[in-house]
XYZ file of C-alpha atoms in Angstrom:
250
model
C 161.334 233.027 126.614
C 162.307 230.925 123.589
C 158.723 229.854 122.951
C 156.342 232.664 123.963
C 153.654 231.400 121.602
C 153.195 228.356 123.840
C 151.810 230.424 126.672
C 149.118 232.015 124.522
C 148.068 228.643 123.155
C 148.165 227.137 126.616
C 145.697 229.806 127.768
C 143.435 228.876 124.845
C 143.651 225.218 125.773
C 142.724 225.963 129.394
C 139.738 227.972 128.159
C 138.606 225.022 126.043
C 139.067 222.831 129.110
C 136.802 225.060 131.203
C 134.137 225.212 128.492
C 134.132 221.506 127.771
C 134.188 220.051 131.260
C 130.453 219.332 131.063
C 130.865 217.379 127.834
C 133.754 215.072 128.660
C 134.449 212.968 131.691
C 136.463 214.673 134.386
C 139.005 211.886 134.396
C 139.864 212.242 130.698
C 140.046 216.025 130.936
C 142.337 215.948 133.948
C 144.637 213.442 132.329
C 144.778 215.402 129.074
C 145.445 218.669 130.865
C 148.155 217.191 133.048
C 149.795 215.675 129.997
C 149.741 219.038 128.232
C 151.183 220.840 131.252
C 153.939 218.247 131.462
C 154.670 218.677 127.750
C 154.936 222.484 128.027
C 157.268 222.390 131.010
C 159.362 219.645 129.449
C 159.659 221.695 126.271
C 160.630 224.807 128.202
C 163.328 222.924 130.078
C 165.040 221.851 126.866
C 168.144 223.755 125.927
C 167.535 225.253 122.488
C 170.488 227.574 122.685
C 172.584 225.157 120.643
C 170.203 225.407 117.719
C 170.561 228.149 115.139
C 167.761 230.705 114.666
C 166.409 229.143 111.453
C 166.021 225.728 113.094
C 164.361 227.230 116.153
C 161.835 229.098 114.006
C 160.982 225.894 112.130
C 160.407 224.081 115.428
C 158.230 226.929 116.680
C 156.082 226.902 113.541
C 155.679 223.123 113.570
C 154.698 222.986 117.224
C 152.390 225.965 116.835
C 150.487 224.249 113.996
C 150.110 221.071 116.037
C 148.810 222.920 119.083
C 146.435 225.044 117.029
C 145.219 221.950 115.198
C 144.593 220.158 118.470
C 142.695 223.139 119.913
C 140.538 223.642 116.806
C 139.769 219.923 116.516
C 138.722 219.622 120.159
C 136.674 222.838 120.124
C 134.790 222.019 116.915
C 134.437 218.421 118.031
C 132.674 219.523 121.216
C 130.246 222.071 119.753
C 129.787 220.191 116.484
C 128.805 216.949 118.168
C 126.085 218.781 120.112
C 124.625 220.269 116.924
C 124.925 216.916 115.152
C 122.990 215.084 117.866
C 120.288 217.759 117.810
C 119.962 217.408 114.039
C 119.702 213.617 114.196
C 117.037 213.863 116.907
C 115.095 216.460 114.921
C 115.181 214.302 111.786
C 113.517 211.436 113.650
C 110.440 213.602 114.208
C 110.202 215.869 111.134
C 106.574 216.962 111.587
C 107.070 217.940 115.227
C 110.346 219.652 114.380
C 108.826 221.656 111.523
C 105.933 222.843 113.663
C 108.218 223.727 116.579
C 110.530 225.682 114.270
C 107.716 227.671 112.672
C 106.128 228.369 116.052
C 109.477 229.659 117.283
C 109.764 232.062 114.337
C 106.202 233.339 114.816
C 106.696 233.789 118.550
C 109.922 235.699 117.912
C 108.234 238.145 115.510
C 104.629 238.291 116.772
C 105.022 241.763 118.309
C 106.559 243.326 115.199
C 104.562 245.411 112.733
C 104.533 242.520 110.247
C 103.597 239.984 112.932
C 100.646 242.056 114.124
C 99.393 242.789 110.604
C 99.376 239.110 109.602
C 98.009 237.712 112.852
C 100.946 235.756 114.230
C 99.313 235.685 117.695
C 96.159 234.179 116.205
C 98.181 231.486 114.442
C 100.053 230.649 117.650
C 96.742 230.206 119.481
C 95.841 227.209 117.288
C 94.942 224.146 119.335
C 96.293 221.493 116.969
C 98.689 221.109 114.046
C 96.064 221.115 111.296
C 94.511 224.329 112.591
C 97.950 225.856 113.030
C 98.982 225.281 109.401
C 95.552 226.286 108.072
C 95.807 229.654 109.840
C 99.397 230.059 108.650
C 98.394 229.554 105.000
C 95.377 231.837 105.399
C 97.123 234.704 107.187
C 100.541 234.688 105.516
C 100.381 234.190 101.731
C 103.583 233.451 99.835
C 105.320 236.589 98.512
C 108.474 237.366 96.556
C 111.322 239.615 97.658
C 109.885 242.738 96.049
C 106.935 242.527 98.438
C 109.350 242.795 101.378
C 111.699 245.383 99.856
C 109.815 248.479 101.151
C 109.842 247.069 104.696
C 113.538 246.221 104.445
C 114.231 249.756 103.239
C 112.505 251.072 106.365
C 114.956 249.011 108.434
C 117.775 250.476 106.335
C 116.686 253.949 107.405
C 116.827 253.047 111.080
C 113.304 251.838 111.877
C 113.042 248.945 114.326
C 110.464 246.174 114.858
C 109.166 246.171 111.292
C 109.870 242.627 110.040
C 111.649 241.384 113.161
C 112.471 242.673 116.651
C 115.008 245.488 116.683
C 117.284 246.235 113.749
C 119.553 243.929 111.716
C 123.172 243.370 112.589
C 124.151 243.604 108.929
C 122.806 243.067 105.403
C 123.928 240.244 103.132
C 124.244 241.132 99.474
C 123.103 239.185 96.413
C 124.348 239.465 92.845
C 121.018 240.708 91.498
C 120.922 238.372 88.470
C 117.099 238.419 88.282
C 116.517 241.982 89.451
C 118.429 244.786 91.100
C 120.755 243.573 93.923
C 119.020 242.586 97.145
C 120.032 243.479 100.683
C 118.925 240.642 102.959
C 118.777 241.686 106.626
C 120.744 239.451 108.984
C 119.742 239.615 112.650
C 121.865 238.499 115.592
C 119.418 235.653 116.179
C 119.710 234.417 112.615
C 123.496 234.626 112.519
C 123.859 232.848 115.884
C 120.972 230.352 115.787
C 120.942 229.462 112.095
C 124.092 230.449 110.226
C 126.408 229.823 113.169
C 124.981 226.399 114.010
C 124.953 225.409 110.350
C 128.623 226.378 110.039
C 129.643 224.419 113.150
C 127.726 221.384 111.930
C 129.332 221.604 108.484
C 132.830 221.912 109.947
C 132.198 218.989 112.296
C 130.993 216.768 109.465
C 133.990 217.782 107.352
C 136.314 216.999 110.268
C 134.801 213.513 110.617
C 135.858 212.774 107.041
C 139.205 214.623 107.272
C 140.402 214.260 110.903
C 143.655 216.193 110.315
C 142.084 219.068 108.385
C 143.001 221.660 111.042
C 146.615 220.538 111.415
C 147.980 222.774 108.700
C 147.762 226.125 106.974
C 144.543 227.697 105.689
C 143.622 229.776 102.701
C 140.293 231.505 103.308
C 138.529 232.810 100.222
C 135.576 235.020 101.118
C 134.019 238.197 99.797
C 134.525 241.538 101.496
C 133.088 241.922 104.981
C 132.125 245.534 104.316
C 130.976 246.430 100.821
C 129.193 249.579 101.943
C 126.736 251.096 104.397
C 122.980 251.614 104.301
C 121.303 254.877 105.287
C 121.504 254.309 109.059
C 125.170 253.235 108.938
C 124.660 249.454 109.152
C 127.119 247.537 107.001
C 126.267 245.342 104.046
C 128.611 242.672 102.737
C 129.548 239.015 103.091
C 128.159 236.980 105.997
C 130.903 234.366 105.522
C 133.558 237.044 105.819
C 131.907 238.392 108.979
C 131.952 234.960 110.600
C 135.546 234.419 109.481
C 136.678 237.673 111.102
C 135.031 236.622 114.378
C 136.642 233.166 114.468
C 139.053 232.462 117.371
C 142.716 233.102 116.665
C 143.715 229.448 116.847
């Protein structure tokens, strides 16, 4: 009753335990969990009634920061290490990685209006790397944003499967220093497979250099999540703010 916040954090810790059991040895996980359970029960058994309210609040805040820091460090350590190892492996074989990445993008969008018009299926049918890139350069010439703006505006009015499958989750805004402001469509796939992985990798690398970075308070400075709505009601705003709002509570 004196420390209700512990139970919420303990539930978070158990969730991390369940998610990470494939990534750490069972022995270490069991020992860590048992130690945490022992700590929580030992803390609960202490008699804090002799302490005044101000002191008890300070203890609560200090312990809460430590638990949250431990949870965040372990969670980011687990997912970040996976992304880090994938990046290192990909960097060892840059040509294969580049081709695989481009093939994945073309396969994802080959049945869209844009993919059909520019022959994505034909490019994917290439039998070797040289033929693959030759067809890519032939079928899909480099264009600036203004070339894509009419197609993006069709998405804004609710059309699906124009540039990519379905409709975007949101639109990221630009300042418009070289032209009128741009609305860049952000799909679920992009946010999860590119932006999300990049963020986890960045946080993991930062944590390697600052191991105690999550054991304290945070000041998050991001732009507005919702700056407005396009014609079909989809929001446009800051991607960073969107990801921040979806971050776990700890």
